Short mmCIF file of C-alpha atoms in Angstrom, two decimals:
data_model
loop_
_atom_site.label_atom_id
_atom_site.label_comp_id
_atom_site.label_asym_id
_atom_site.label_seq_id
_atom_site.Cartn_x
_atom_site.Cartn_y
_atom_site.Cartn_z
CA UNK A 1 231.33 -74.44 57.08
CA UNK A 2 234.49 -74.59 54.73
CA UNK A 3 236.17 -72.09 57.12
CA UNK A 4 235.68 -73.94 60.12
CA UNK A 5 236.73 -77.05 58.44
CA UNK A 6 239.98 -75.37 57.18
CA UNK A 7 241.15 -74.36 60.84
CA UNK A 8 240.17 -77.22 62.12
CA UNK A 9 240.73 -79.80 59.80
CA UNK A 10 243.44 -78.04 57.66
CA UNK A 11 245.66 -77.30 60.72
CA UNK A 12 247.81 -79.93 60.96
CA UNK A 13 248.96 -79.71 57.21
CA UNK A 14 249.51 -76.20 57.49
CA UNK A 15 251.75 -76.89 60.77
CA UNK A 16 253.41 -79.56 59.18
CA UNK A 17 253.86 -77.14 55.71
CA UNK A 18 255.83 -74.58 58.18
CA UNK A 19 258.22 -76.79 60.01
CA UNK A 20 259.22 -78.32 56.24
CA UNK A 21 259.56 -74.89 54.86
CA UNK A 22 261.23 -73.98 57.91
CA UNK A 23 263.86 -77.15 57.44
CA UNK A 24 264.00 -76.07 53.99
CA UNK A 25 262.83 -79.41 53.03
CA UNK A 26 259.38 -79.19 51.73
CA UNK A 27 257.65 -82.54 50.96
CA UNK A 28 254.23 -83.66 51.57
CA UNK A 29 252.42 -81.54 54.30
CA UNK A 30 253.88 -78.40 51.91
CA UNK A 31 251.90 -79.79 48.59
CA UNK A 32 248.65 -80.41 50.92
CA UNK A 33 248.95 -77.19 52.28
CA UNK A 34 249.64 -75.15 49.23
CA UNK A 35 246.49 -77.21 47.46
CA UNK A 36 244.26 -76.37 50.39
CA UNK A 37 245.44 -72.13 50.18
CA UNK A 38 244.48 -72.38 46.68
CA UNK A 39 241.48 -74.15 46.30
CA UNK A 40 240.18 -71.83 49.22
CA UNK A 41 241.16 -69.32 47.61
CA UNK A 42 239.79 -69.46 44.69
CA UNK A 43 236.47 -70.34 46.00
CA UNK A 44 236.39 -66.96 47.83
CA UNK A 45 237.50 -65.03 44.96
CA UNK A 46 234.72 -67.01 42.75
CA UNK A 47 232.00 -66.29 45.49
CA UNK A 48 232.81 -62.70 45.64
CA UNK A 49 233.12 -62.45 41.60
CA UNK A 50 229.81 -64.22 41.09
CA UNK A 51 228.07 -61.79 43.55
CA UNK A 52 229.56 -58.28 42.10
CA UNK A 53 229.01 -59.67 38.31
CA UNK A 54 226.06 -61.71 38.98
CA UNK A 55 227.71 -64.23 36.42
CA UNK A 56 227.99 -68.36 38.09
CA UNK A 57 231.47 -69.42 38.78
CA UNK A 58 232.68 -72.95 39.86
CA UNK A 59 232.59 -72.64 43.10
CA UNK A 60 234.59 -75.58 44.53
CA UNK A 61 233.81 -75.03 48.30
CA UNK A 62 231.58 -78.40 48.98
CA UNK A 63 234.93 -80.03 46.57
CA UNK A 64 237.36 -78.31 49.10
CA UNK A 65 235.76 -78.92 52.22
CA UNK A 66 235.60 -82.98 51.36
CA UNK A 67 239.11 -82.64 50.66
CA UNK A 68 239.97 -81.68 53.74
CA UNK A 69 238.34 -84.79 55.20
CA UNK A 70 239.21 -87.08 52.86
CA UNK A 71 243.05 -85.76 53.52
CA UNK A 72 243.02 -85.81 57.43
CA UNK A 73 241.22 -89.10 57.74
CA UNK A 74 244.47 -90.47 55.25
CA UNK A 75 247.08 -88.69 57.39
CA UNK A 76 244.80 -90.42 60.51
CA UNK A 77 244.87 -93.89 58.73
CA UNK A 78 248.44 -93.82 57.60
CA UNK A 79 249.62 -92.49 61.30
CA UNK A 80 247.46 -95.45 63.10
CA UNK A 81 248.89 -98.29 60.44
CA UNK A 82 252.63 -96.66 61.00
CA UNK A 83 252.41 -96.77 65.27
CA UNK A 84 251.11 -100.68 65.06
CA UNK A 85 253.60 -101.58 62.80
CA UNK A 86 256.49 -99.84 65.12
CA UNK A 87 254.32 -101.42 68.21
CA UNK A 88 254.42 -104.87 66.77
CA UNK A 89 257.56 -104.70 65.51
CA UNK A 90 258.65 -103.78 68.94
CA UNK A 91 256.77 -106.85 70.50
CA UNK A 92 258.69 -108.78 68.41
CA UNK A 93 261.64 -107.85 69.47
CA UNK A 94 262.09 -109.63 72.59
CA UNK A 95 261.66 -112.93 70.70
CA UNK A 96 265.39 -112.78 69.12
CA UNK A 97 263.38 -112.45 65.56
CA UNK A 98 264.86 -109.93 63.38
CA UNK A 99 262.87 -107.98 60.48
CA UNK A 100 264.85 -106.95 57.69
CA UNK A 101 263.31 -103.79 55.85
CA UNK A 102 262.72 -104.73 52.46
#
């Protein structure tokens, strides 16, 4: 289920982690990306580790897979909030009233 939620769900940071590596300008979508590889993993190496030693290891899938969600439905939320305020913004604009960025 992790899997599936890291091609689906983890896409569009890893996309976003290529083009900034590619611009040689890595900023957020680079971090998520990197945090995502890791965490993954890790929790493959720790499920493979606990099996051939038959000693427990944190296994931080269930952790990883909500982060994915938790991440996407941010990037989601923070997309949605930065189109209205460019759509009102642009409504606005016929109205002669000028915003100033702070």
């Amino acid at each position: 289920m992790t899997t599936i939620l890291l091609f689906i769900g983890g896409k569009l940071f890893f996309q976003g982690a290529l083009s900034e590596f590619k611009q040689k300008a890595p900023s957020m979508m680079a971090l998520v990306a990197m945090g995502l590889a890791v965490s993954y993993g890790y929790s493959c190496f720790a499920i493979i580790h606990s099996y051939l030693s038959g000693q427990s290891q944190n296994e931080l899938l269930f952790e990883f897979a909500s982060l994915i969600l938790i991440m996407v439905l941010g990037y989601w939320l923070e997309m949605r909030v930065v189109t209205q305020a460019g759509n009102a913004q642009e409504s606005l604009a016929p109205l002669g009233i000028i915003i100033s960025p702070a």
